[in-house]
Amino acid sequence: MSSKALDYENLNENVKKCQYAVRGELYLRASELQKEGKKIIFTNVGNPHALGQKPLTFPRQVIALCQAPFLLDDPNVGLVFPADAIARAKQFLGMTSGGLGAYSDSRGIPGVRKEVAEFIERRDGYPSDPELIFLTDGASKGVMQILNSIIRGPSDGILVPVPQYPLYSASIQLLGGSLVPYYLEETANWGLDINDLRQSVAQARYKGITVRAMVIINPGNPTGQCLSVANLKQIIQFCHQENLVLLGDEVYQQNIYQDERPFISARKVLLDMGLPLSKEVQLVSFHTVSKGYWGECGQRGGYFEMTNIPPKAVEEIYKVASISLSPNVPGQIFMGLMVNPPKPGDISYDQYVRESKGILESLRRRAHMMTDGFNSCRNVVCNFTEGAMYSFPQIRLPPRAIETANKLGKAPDVFYCLRLLEATGISTVPGSGFGQKEGVFHLRTTILPAEEDMPAIMENFKKFNDEFMEKYEDHKGYSRM
């Protein structure tokens, strides 16, 4: 029988080559164990509600009314829903061309894009143009849209931080481009060295690669660091010198767990720098409803905003967005609610502040609990999670453990994480899925398990790690940066 187009050997090679470790081997094994009845703690993905975070009340009330608009006609609706939720639902329904079941403009509902623009202006102190804001099905879809517009072929390179969120490596591979890594320095709290950036670009050019864009993830995923204003200025200057588009992945901007380095957007720093940079550096910024204290991953609401992108290029990006007709409309409503939440004096304001503040304060405590827990373990070192949702501890694996892993055909950190999963039910992601320096091993875990469960989780990790190290240590040295 002749082979067919969708037989494995005939698939697009880029499809077969792309990898996404967050839902890779560890996740599949965890799913198998769960089916067998083992309790699994899925800390492999930043999925807050799956780990017990409760949804905020106000946005769910508004979306419920938008999804079932006949409730607005019920004379008793005011007994169940607060007046401000009813008013917002009516406002959003008035923005649509037929409720949540109708397509919107391919860029998103104009009224919601206006709310996003007003949010950006409040945040940065500079006006934002709704015509340069596209609503998307989560930030990931927006990232892929922009990468698709930038990458023309295998000789086009994208600078990506390593360790990196594998959305970037997978998307670049899928689109047929080249990933150009720049390494973050773990001993400097995952800091960025501009000289290393220059070296990465020079090496890529030597190989015939044209570097066209640079990705920053701020706060960092998986590394949890927050970029300083000085760092952002260096990055923007670098992009100006090298004629690069800056892609600012800022989806964790609400997730800040220290006061020394608050989140500051790349756009604000760019515009603060003034001419000529403020009019010449091309920037695309991404945000989502999936993270922060919202955690509405399943709703798939996101946006990207373009700065200094020429009108003809914007038209082409709009054309490609039109192929998918419309971003999902409920996700757009969630985005409108996130950027324009209840205000002081609104009926729902106090509850909204109480809920959101409670989530963020708990996440801050959990960030400390997890970092302290890892640093109390044998052969484990971990920088503090300044922002985002993850810890990324380095595991100093004994040589015998590395040898055992190699004999089994496993990457050493995959071997460690599989053993951890089997012993404790804790599902993590090996550091090799994000990229790391040769001979150095990590794992990524979210800080999202319920606060009351965190002590037991860290105790189980410590017990497993101590037993693992005892089994494989030969006191001749360890993997270490």
Tab-separated table of C-alpha atoms in Angstrom:
chain	number	residue	atom	x	y	z
A	1	MET	CA	0.000	0.000	0.000
A	2	SER	CA	1.386	3.427	-0.917
A	3	SER	CA	2.119	5.849	1.896
A	4	LYS	CA	-0.372	8.612	2.548
A	5	ALA	CA	0.041	12.332	3.185
A	6	LEU	CA	-0.762	12.101	6.905
A	7	ASP	CA	1.425	9.071	7.599
A	8	TYR	CA	4.122	10.023	10.113
A	9	GLU	CA	7.019	9.792	7.658
A	10	ASN	CA	5.290	12.209	5.267
A	11	LEU	CA	4.456	14.937	7.803
A	12	ASN	CA	5.960	18.407	7.595
A	13	GLU	CA	9.457	18.064	9.080
A	14	ASN	CA	8.972	21.252	11.106
A	15	VAL	CA	5.970	19.652	12.820
A	16	LYS	CA	8.042	16.628	13.784
A	17	LYS	CA	11.001	18.691	14.970
A	18	CYS	CA	9.125	21.155	17.188
A	19	GLN	CA	9.042	20.294	20.893
A	20	TYR	CA	6.891	21.634	23.738
A	21	ALA	CA	8.249	20.343	27.023
A	22	VAL	CA	5.464	21.765	29.208
A	23	ARG	CA	3.155	19.123	27.717
A	24	GLY	CA	5.921	16.625	26.900
A	25	GLU	CA	7.113	13.271	28.263
A	26	LEU	CA	6.671	14.169	31.944
A	27	TYR	CA	3.134	15.421	31.427
A	28	LEU	CA	2.168	12.326	29.433
A	29	ARG	CA	3.583	10.020	32.122
A	30	ALA	CA	1.780	12.022	34.826
A	31	SER	CA	-1.487	11.623	32.911
A	32	GLU	CA	-0.938	7.861	32.709
A	33	LEU	CA	-0.294	7.641	36.459
A	34	GLN	CA	-3.406	9.698	37.144
A	35	LYS	CA	-5.482	7.239	35.109
A	36	GLU	CA	-4.009	4.442	37.254
A	37	GLY	CA	-5.318	6.204	40.365
A	38	LYS	CA	-2.199	8.012	41.603
A	39	LYS	CA	-2.726	11.535	42.967
A	40	ILE	CA	-0.850	13.938	40.702
A	41	ILE	CA	0.020	17.551	41.504
A	42	PHE	CA	0.338	19.195	38.091
A	43	THR	CA	2.891	21.940	38.685
A	44	ASN	CA	4.143	21.672	35.093
A	45	VAL	CA	2.010	24.484	33.688
A	46	GLY	CA	0.897	27.906	34.947
A	47	ASN	CA	-2.766	26.940	35.227
A	48	PRO	CA	-3.993	28.650	38.432
A	49	HIS	CA	-7.616	27.469	38.532
A	50	ALA	CA	-6.588	23.841	37.995
A	51	LEU	CA	-4.573	24.108	41.206
A	52	GLY	CA	-7.403	25.594	43.235
A	53	GLN	CA	-7.269	29.358	42.645
A	54	LYS	CA	-10.839	30.627	42.765
A	55	PRO	CA	-12.096	32.864	39.934
A	56	LEU	CA	-12.761	36.500	40.711
A	57	THR	CA	-16.480	37.042	41.303
A	58	PHE	CA	-17.173	40.218	39.306
A	59	PRO	CA	-15.912	39.115	35.864
A	60	ARG	CA	-17.734	35.793	36.176
A	61	GLN	CA	-20.967	37.628	37.028
A	62	VAL	CA	-20.611	39.863	33.980
A	63	ILE	CA	-19.753	37.011	31.624
A	64	ALA	CA	-22.659	34.929	32.973
A	65	LEU	CA	-25.060	37.724	32.066
A	66	CYS	CA	-23.444	38.145	28.646
A	67	GLN	CA	-23.694	34.407	27.961
A	68	ALA	CA	-27.354	34.301	29.075
A	69	PRO	CA	-28.709	37.760	28.165
A	70	PHE	CA	-32.302	36.656	28.841
A	71	LEU	CA	-31.385	36.935	32.531
A	72	LEU	CA	-31.186	40.693	32.058
A	73	ASP	CA	-34.914	40.689	31.259
A	74	ASP	CA	-35.794	38.870	34.479
A	75	PRO	CA	-37.356	41.290	36.980
A	76	ASN	CA	-35.426	39.553	39.772
A	77	VAL	CA	-31.998	39.873	38.154
A	78	GLY	CA	-31.060	42.613	40.630
A	79	LEU	CA	-31.576	40.195	43.519
A	80	VAL	CA	-28.837	37.896	42.192
A	81	PHE	CA	-26.403	40.199	40.370
A	82	PRO	CA	-25.016	43.563	41.527
A	83	ALA	CA	-26.028	46.651	39.580
A	84	ASP	CA	-22.501	47.346	38.270
A	85	ALA	CA	-22.228	43.798	36.836
A	86	ILE	CA	-25.614	44.249	35.132
A	87	ALA	CA	-24.519	47.600	33.694
A	88	ARG	CA	-21.214	46.211	32.367
A	89	ALA	CA	-22.948	43.215	30.784
A	90	LYS	CA	-25.346	45.524	28.960
A	91	GLN	CA	-22.439	47.700	27.886
A	92	PHE	CA	-20.476	44.758	26.436
A	93	LEU	CA	-23.523	43.278	24.706
A	94	GLY	CA	-24.090	46.684	23.142
A	95	MET	CA	-20.571	46.540	21.687
A	96	THR	CA	-21.233	43.269	19.851
A	97	SER	CA	-23.088	42.711	16.594
A	98	GLY	CA	-25.265	39.945	18.037
A	99	GLY	CA	-24.060	38.889	21.447
A	100	LEU	CA	-21.271	36.474	22.328
A	101	GLY	CA	-22.299	34.046	19.596
A	102	ALA	CA	-21.483	36.472	16.759
A	103	TYR	CA	-18.094	37.033	15.124
A	104	SER	CA	-16.332	40.271	16.002
A	105	ASP	CA	-13.919	42.308	13.924
A	106	SER	CA	-10.785	40.208	13.296
A	107	ARG	CA	-8.817	42.612	15.482
A	108	GLY	CA	-11.379	42.317	18.275
A	109	ILE	CA	-14.357	44.365	19.447
A	110	PRO	CA	-13.549	48.092	18.933
A	111	GLY	CA	-14.980	49.068	22.343
A	112	VAL	CA	-12.784	46.522	24.130
A	113	ARG	CA	-9.704	47.618	22.172
A	114	LYS	CA	-10.456	51.157	23.343
A	115	GLU	CA	-10.566	49.929	26.959
A	116	VAL	CA	-7.181	48.227	26.436
A	117	ALA	CA	-5.745	51.456	24.993
A	118	GLU	CA	-6.984	53.433	28.008
A	119	PHE	CA	-5.424	50.848	30.369
A	120	ILE	CA	-2.083	51.137	28.568
A	121	GLU	CA	-2.218	54.942	28.771
A	122	ARG	CA	-2.930	54.810	32.532
A	123	ARG	CA	-0.082	52.329	33.023
A	124	ASP	CA	2.567	54.031	30.865
A	125	GLY	CA	1.558	57.699	30.840
A	126	TYR	CA	1.434	57.836	27.033
A	127	PRO	CA	-1.606	57.591	24.718
A	128	SER	CA	-2.247	54.278	22.958
A	129	ASP	CA	-4.024	53.816	19.617
A	130	PRO	CA	-6.810	51.156	19.627
A	131	GLU	CA	-6.164	50.637	15.889
A	132	LEU	CA	-2.742	49.215	16.798
A	133	ILE	CA	-4.163	46.780	19.369
A	134	PHE	CA	-5.271	43.297	18.272
A	135	LEU	CA	-7.224	41.047	20.638
A	136	THR	CA	-6.176	37.395	20.412
A	137	ASP	CA	-7.015	33.929	21.750
A	138	GLY	CA	-4.506	34.214	24.580
A	139	ALA	CA	-1.079	35.824	24.244
A	140	SER	CA	0.322	32.665	22.602
A	141	LYS	CA	-1.789	33.143	19.482
A	142	GLY	CA	-0.568	36.734	19.230
A	143	VAL	CA	3.070	35.656	19.558
A	144	MET	CA	2.603	33.147	16.743
A	145	GLN	CA	0.888	35.765	14.534
A	146	ILE	CA	3.797	38.165	14.914
A	147	LEU	CA	6.507	35.517	14.494
A	148	ASN	CA	4.702	34.347	11.371
A	149	SER	CA	4.936	37.898	10.017
A	150	ILE	CA	8.666	38.215	10.830
A	151	ILE	CA	10.075	34.810	9.812
A	152	ARG	CA	10.604	34.461	6.054
A	153	GLY	CA	12.737	31.319	6.083
A	154	PRO	CA	15.512	29.362	7.850
A	155	SER	CA	18.021	32.216	7.502
A	156	ASP	CA	15.849	34.500	9.660
A	157	GLY	CA	16.777	34.370	13.344
A	158	ILE	CA	14.940	35.340	16.532
A	159	LEU	CA	16.933	36.149	19.684
A	160	VAL	CA	15.350	34.258	22.570
A	161	PRO	CA	16.433	34.179	26.241
A	162	VAL	CA	17.693	30.846	27.542
A	163	PRO	CA	16.157	29.459	29.691
A	164	GLN	CA	13.055	30.296	27.633
A	165	TYR	CA	9.369	29.492	27.526
A	166	PRO	CA	9.156	26.740	24.849
A	167	LEU	CA	6.352	28.535	23.008
A	168	TYR	CA	9.173	30.425	21.306
A	169	SER	CA	11.427	27.520	20.329
A	170	ALA	CA	8.423	25.474	19.163
A	171	SER	CA	6.876	28.335	17.153
A	172	ILE	CA	10.164	29.339	15.512
A	173	GLN	CA	10.764	25.711	14.523
A	174	LEU	CA	7.211	25.312	13.229
A	175	LEU	CA	7.507	28.472	11.138
A	176	GLY	CA	10.841	27.388	9.681
A	177	GLY	CA	13.028	30.064	11.294
A	178	SER	CA	16.170	29.865	13.427
A	179	LEU	CA	16.310	30.351	17.184
A	180	VAL	CA	19.324	32.424	18.276
A	181	PRO	CA	19.855	31.875	22.019
A	182	TYR	CA	21.149	34.444	24.475
A	183	TYR	CA	21.929	33.044	27.908
A	184	LEU	CA	20.722	34.558	31.166
A	185	GLU	CA	23.226	34.461	34.019
A	186	GLU	CA	21.963	32.401	36.944
A	187	THR	CA	24.585	33.633	39.399
A	188	ALA	CA	23.459	37.215	38.668
A	189	ASN	CA	19.808	36.389	39.438
A	190	TRP	CA	19.157	35.470	35.799
A	191	GLY	CA	20.508	38.820	34.649
A	192	LEU	CA	21.206	39.875	31.083
A	193	ASP	CA	24.668	40.777	29.748
A	194	ILE	CA	24.611	42.988	26.639
A	195	ASN	CA	28.041	41.677	25.620
A	196	ASP	CA	26.605	38.160	25.509
A	197	LEU	CA	23.802	39.495	23.305
A	198	ARG	CA	26.292	40.992	20.872
A	199	GLN	CA	28.219	37.734	20.788
A	200	SER	CA	25.016	35.770	20.040
A	201	VAL	CA	24.199	38.068	17.114
A	202	ALA	CA	27.771	37.901	15.775
A	203	GLN	CA	27.789	34.093	15.925
A	204	ALA	CA	24.423	33.924	14.147
A	205	ARG	CA	25.613	36.243	11.376
A	206	TYR	CA	28.736	34.176	10.933
A	207	LYS	CA	26.425	31.222	10.219
A	208	GLY	CA	24.530	33.270	7.626
A	209	ILE	CA	21.528	34.020	9.830
A	210	THR	CA	19.853	37.436	9.690
A	211	VAL	CA	18.706	38.271	13.227
A	212	ARG	CA	15.390	40.120	12.901
A	213	ALA	CA	13.827	40.253	16.377
A	214	MET	CA	14.561	39.900	20.067
A	215	VAL	CA	12.249	38.348	22.667
A	216	ILE	CA	12.185	39.451	26.296
A	217	ILE	CA	10.008	37.744	28.906
A	218	ASN	CA	9.387	40.156	31.783
A	219	PRO	CA	8.824	38.942	34.470
A	220	GLY	CA	10.749	35.865	33.400
A	221	ASN	CA	9.415	32.422	32.568
A	222	PRO	CA	10.795	30.033	33.815
A	223	THR	CA	13.327	32.132	35.707
A	224	GLY	CA	11.077	34.568	37.631
A	225	GLN	CA	13.324	37.657	37.441
A	226	CYS	CA	12.081	41.222	36.856
A	227	LEU	CA	13.973	43.443	34.428
A	228	SER	CA	15.191	46.779	35.769
A	229	VAL	CA	14.730	50.069	33.917
A	230	ALA	CA	18.501	50.119	33.278
A	231	ASN	CA	18.312	46.640	31.709
A	232	LEU	CA	15.348	47.625	29.542
A	233	LYS	CA	17.167	50.750	28.327
A	234	GLN	CA	20.176	48.623	27.360
A	235	ILE	CA	17.927	46.206	25.484
A	236	ILE	CA	16.152	49.014	23.598
A	237	GLN	CA	19.475	50.643	22.676
A	238	PHE	CA	20.716	47.270	21.463
A	239	CYS	CA	17.607	46.714	19.324
A	240	HIS	CA	18.064	50.200	17.852
A	241	GLN	CA	21.723	49.548	17.014
A	242	GLU	CA	21.010	46.127	15.519
A	243	ASN	CA	17.722	47.106	13.828
A	244	LEU	CA	15.696	44.439	15.671
A	245	VAL	CA	11.985	44.259	16.456
A	246	LEU	CA	11.555	43.939	20.239
A	247	LEU	CA	8.912	41.413	21.300
A	248	GLY	CA	7.864	42.110	24.896
A	249	ASP	CA	6.195	39.120	26.551
A	250	GLU	CA	4.680	40.879	29.573
A	251	VAL	CA	1.960	38.429	30.542
A	252	TYR	CA	3.101	38.214	34.190
A	253	GLN	CA	3.047	41.963	34.853
A	254	GLN	CA	0.577	41.549	37.750
A	255	ASN	CA	2.708	38.800	39.340
A	256	ILE	CA	5.321	40.734	41.348
A	257	TYR	CA	6.507	39.386	44.725
A	258	GLN	CA	9.059	42.003	45.823
A	259	ASP	CA	9.145	45.793	46.028
A	260	GLU	CA	12.652	46.571	44.745
A	261	ARG	CA	11.887	45.985	41.044
A	262	PRO	CA	8.273	46.723	40.135
A	263	PHE	CA	7.063	45.863	36.643
A	264	ILE	CA	7.724	48.592	34.076
A	265	SER	CA	6.668	48.007	30.488
A	266	ALA	CA	9.146	48.058	27.617
A	267	ARG	CA	6.824	50.564	25.910
A	268	LYS	CA	7.044	53.065	28.777
A	269	VAL	CA	10.839	52.841	28.886
A	270	LEU	CA	11.045	53.204	25.092
A	271	LEU	CA	8.839	56.317	25.051
A	272	ASP	CA	10.633	57.777	28.093
A	273	MET	CA	13.930	57.536	26.170
A	274	GLY	CA	12.706	60.094	23.642
A	275	LEU	CA	13.818	60.719	20.084
A	276	PRO	CA	15.101	59.129	17.950
A	277	LEU	CA	14.537	55.766	19.658
A	278	SER	CA	10.928	56.425	20.670
A	279	LYS	CA	9.982	56.779	16.987
A	280	GLU	CA	12.353	54.223	15.467
A	281	VAL	CA	12.466	51.059	17.599
A	282	GLN	CA	9.730	48.633	16.575
A	283	LEU	CA	8.009	47.023	19.564
A	284	VAL	CA	5.199	44.492	19.941
A	285	SER	CA	3.917	43.942	23.503
A	286	PHE	CA	1.787	40.989	24.675
A	287	HIS	CA	-0.616	40.536	27.603
A	288	THR	CA	-3.247	37.989	28.679
A	289	VAL	CA	-6.071	37.200	31.120
A	290	SER	CA	-4.446	33.819	31.843
A	291	LYS	CA	-1.962	35.001	34.469
A	292	GLY	CA	-1.866	37.537	37.300
A	293	TYR	CA	-4.613	37.233	39.897
A	294	TRP	CA	-7.118	36.464	37.132
A	295	GLY	CA	-5.657	33.123	36.062
A	296	GLU	CA	-8.388	32.649	33.432
A	297	CYS	CA	-6.289	30.334	31.225
A	298	GLY	CA	-9.255	28.511	29.688
A	299	GLN	CA	-10.954	31.719	28.553
A	300	ARG	CA	-8.167	32.427	26.007
A	301	GLY	CA	-8.151	36.211	26.154
A	302	GLY	CA	-5.091	38.215	25.119
A	303	TYR	CA	-3.847	41.176	23.123
A	304	PHE	CA	-0.810	42.578	21.399
A	305	GLU	CA	-0.033	46.260	20.880
A	306	MET	CA	2.238	47.516	18.094
A	307	THR	CA	4.543	50.520	18.464
A	308	ASN	CA	6.310	52.079	15.463
A	309	ILE	CA	5.005	49.459	13.028
A	310	PRO	CA	4.279	51.023	9.581
A	311	PRO	CA	0.616	51.174	8.446
A	312	LYS	CA	1.175	48.840	5.468
A	313	ALA	CA	2.689	46.188	7.746
A	314	VAL	CA	-0.264	46.569	10.151
A	315	GLU	CA	-2.621	46.011	7.208
A	316	GLU	CA	-0.837	42.755	6.335
A	317	ILE	CA	-1.025	41.541	9.952
A	318	TYR	CA	-4.747	42.420	9.940
A	319	LYS	CA	-5.194	40.455	6.705
A	320	VAL	CA	-3.668	37.332	8.240
A	321	ALA	CA	-5.762	37.759	11.415
A	322	SER	CA	-8.849	37.907	9.174
A	323	ILE	CA	-8.211	34.345	7.981
A	324	SER	CA	-9.367	33.174	11.422
A	325	LEU	CA	-12.354	35.553	11.221
A	326	SER	CA	-12.566	36.470	14.896
A	327	PRO	CA	-10.871	35.967	18.265
A	328	ASN	CA	-13.232	34.254	20.709
A	329	VAL	CA	-15.683	36.833	22.002
A	330	PRO	CA	-15.987	35.734	25.670
A	331	GLY	CA	-12.200	35.978	25.945
A	332	GLN	CA	-12.403	39.530	24.621
A	333	ILE	CA	-14.972	40.409	27.307
A	334	PHE	CA	-12.652	39.018	29.993
A	335	MET	CA	-9.865	41.203	28.618
A	336	GLY	CA	-12.140	44.261	28.755
A	337	LEU	CA	-12.948	43.472	32.374
A	338	MET	CA	-9.302	42.914	33.313
A	339	VAL	CA	-8.138	46.248	31.911
A	340	ASN	CA	-11.201	48.110	33.205
A	341	PRO	CA	-12.150	46.521	36.550
A	342	PRO	CA	-14.523	47.939	39.190
A	343	LYS	CA	-13.567	51.424	40.376
A	344	PRO	CA	-13.744	53.003	43.845
A	345	GLY	CA	-17.397	53.689	44.617
A	346	ASP	CA	-18.691	50.789	42.497
A	347	ILE	CA	-20.767	48.199	44.360
A	348	SER	CA	-18.333	45.387	43.500
A	349	TYR	CA	-15.116	47.337	44.108
A	350	ASP	CA	-14.415	46.261	47.708
A	351	GLN	CA	-14.978	42.580	46.956
A	352	TYR	CA	-12.839	42.780	43.811
A	353	VAL	CA	-9.941	44.393	45.699
A	354	ARG	CA	-10.265	41.927	48.582
A	355	GLU	CA	-10.189	38.906	46.252
A	356	SER	CA	-7.369	40.111	43.999
A	357	LYS	CA	-5.219	41.328	46.882
A	358	GLY	CA	-5.741	38.042	48.718
A	359	ILE	CA	-4.525	36.040	45.712
A	360	LEU	CA	-1.416	38.186	45.172
A	361	GLU	CA	-0.457	38.196	48.852
A	362	SER	CA	-0.799	34.424	48.987
A	363	LEU	CA	1.325	34.025	45.839
A	364	ARG	CA	4.015	36.203	47.413
A	365	ARG	CA	4.062	33.965	50.504
A	366	ARG	CA	4.150	30.842	48.338
A	367	ALA	CA	7.086	32.238	46.327
A	368	HIS	CA	9.051	32.548	49.589
A	369	MET	CA	7.946	29.123	50.850
A	370	MET	CA	9.031	27.404	47.656
A	371	THR	CA	12.363	29.208	47.308
A	372	ASP	CA	13.210	28.582	50.970
A	373	GLY	CA	12.113	24.966	50.636
A	374	PHE	CA	14.344	24.295	47.639
A	375	ASN	CA	17.323	26.035	49.215
A	376	SER	CA	16.987	23.814	52.305
A	377	CYS	CA	17.454	20.713	50.146
A	378	ARG	CA	20.662	18.832	49.534
A	379	ASN	CA	22.428	19.841	46.291
A	380	VAL	CA	19.643	22.236	45.268
A	381	VAL	CA	20.059	26.006	44.768
A	382	CYS	CA	17.263	28.373	43.784
A	383	ASN	CA	17.042	32.110	43.065
A	384	PHE	CA	14.044	33.880	44.588
A	385	THR	CA	10.969	34.135	42.363
A	386	GLU	CA	10.722	37.926	41.971
A	387	GLY	CA	7.774	37.640	39.593
A	388	ALA	CA	5.734	35.323	37.321
A	389	MET	CA	4.536	31.949	38.657
A	390	TYR	CA	7.536	29.630	38.745
A	391	SER	CA	10.581	28.435	40.630
A	392	PHE	CA	13.540	27.190	38.591
A	393	PRO	CA	15.915	25.461	40.998
A	394	GLN	CA	19.253	24.080	39.905
A	395	ILE	CA	19.692	20.410	40.823
A	396	ARG	CA	23.320	19.401	41.351
A	397	LEU	CA	23.104	15.859	40.049
A	398	PRO	CA	25.770	13.371	41.182
A	399	PRO	CA	27.868	11.800	38.378
A	400	ARG	CA	26.365	8.361	39.026
A	401	ALA	CA	22.859	9.742	38.456
A	402	ILE	CA	24.009	11.298	35.168
A	403	GLU	CA	25.594	7.994	34.096
A	404	THR	CA	22.406	6.082	34.962
A	405	ALA	CA	20.304	8.547	32.982
A	406	ASN	CA	22.599	8.262	29.964
A	407	LYS	CA	22.387	4.452	30.042
A	408	LEU	CA	18.587	4.745	30.002
A	409	GLY	CA	18.712	7.159	27.077
A	410	LYS	CA	17.287	9.999	29.183
A	411	ALA	CA	18.499	13.534	29.716
A	412	PRO	CA	19.725	13.661	33.344
A	413	ASP	CA	17.116	16.218	34.448
A	414	VAL	CA	14.350	14.228	32.716
A	415	PHE	CA	15.518	11.151	34.646
A	416	TYR	CA	15.412	13.105	37.938
A	417	CYS	CA	11.960	14.585	37.237
A	418	LEU	CA	10.537	11.182	36.252
A	419	ARG	CA	11.799	9.692	39.509
A	420	LEU	CA	10.294	12.642	41.404
A	421	LEU	CA	6.967	12.106	39.658
A	422	GLU	CA	6.883	8.365	40.376
A	423	ALA	CA	7.809	8.847	44.027
A	424	THR	CA	5.696	11.880	44.957
A	425	GLY	CA	3.150	12.575	42.215
A	426	ILE	CA	4.693	16.037	41.685
A	427	SER	CA	4.672	16.752	37.939
A	428	THR	CA	7.366	19.265	36.941
A	429	VAL	CA	9.182	20.213	33.724
A	430	PRO	CA	12.891	19.378	33.239
A	431	GLY	CA	15.148	22.368	32.689
A	432	SER	CA	16.294	20.905	29.367
A	433	GLY	CA	12.838	21.754	28.007
A	434	PHE	CA	13.641	25.463	28.463
A	435	GLY	CA	17.316	25.392	27.536
A	436	GLN	CA	20.219	25.597	29.980
A	437	LYS	CA	24.005	25.686	29.978
A	438	GLU	CA	25.833	22.452	29.218
A	439	GLY	CA	26.262	20.246	32.293
A	440	VAL	CA	23.809	22.249	34.428
A	441	PHE	CA	20.415	20.835	35.359
A	442	HIS	CA	17.161	22.394	36.561
A	443	LEU	CA	13.478	21.783	36.898
A	444	ARG	CA	10.581	24.201	36.674
A	445	THR	CA	7.614	24.090	39.003
A	446	THR	CA	4.797	26.558	39.458
A	447	ILE	CA	4.240	28.260	42.810
A	448	LEU	CA	0.495	27.718	42.318
A	449	PRO	CA	-0.412	24.766	44.596
A	450	ALA	CA	-2.714	25.876	47.406
A	451	GLU	CA	-0.874	27.663	50.211
A	452	GLU	CA	-2.071	25.159	52.788
A	453	ASP	CA	-0.684	22.293	50.669
A	454	MET	CA	2.728	23.891	50.106
A	455	PRO	CA	4.473	22.666	53.304
A	456	ALA	CA	3.549	19.028	52.568
A	457	ILE	CA	4.606	19.363	48.906
A	458	MET	CA	7.998	20.793	49.857
A	459	GLU	CA	8.423	18.164	52.568
A	460	ASN	CA	7.728	15.406	50.033
A	461	PHE	CA	10.167	16.973	47.594
A	462	LYS	CA	12.868	17.219	50.267
A	463	LYS	CA	12.354	13.577	51.309
A	464	PHE	CA	12.580	12.383	47.703
A	465	ASN	CA	15.612	14.558	46.946
A	466	ASP	CA	17.494	13.414	50.060
A	467	GLU	CA	16.879	9.749	49.171
A	468	PHE	CA	17.843	10.336	45.533
A	469	MET	CA	21.091	12.060	46.490
A	470	GLU	CA	21.905	9.398	49.066
A	471	LYS	CA	21.436	6.705	46.424
A	472	TYR	CA	23.564	8.302	43.711
A	473	GLU	CA	26.146	10.383	45.575
A	474	ASP	CA	29.707	9.100	45.446
A	475	HIS	CA	31.223	12.272	46.920
A	476	LYS	CA	33.401	12.851	43.834
A	477	GLY	CA	31.675	16.010	42.662
A	478	TYR	CA	28.504	17.244	41.066
A	479	SER	CA	27.157	18.948	38.020
A	480	ARG	CA	27.540	22.639	38.746
A	481	MET	CA	27.657	25.811	36.781
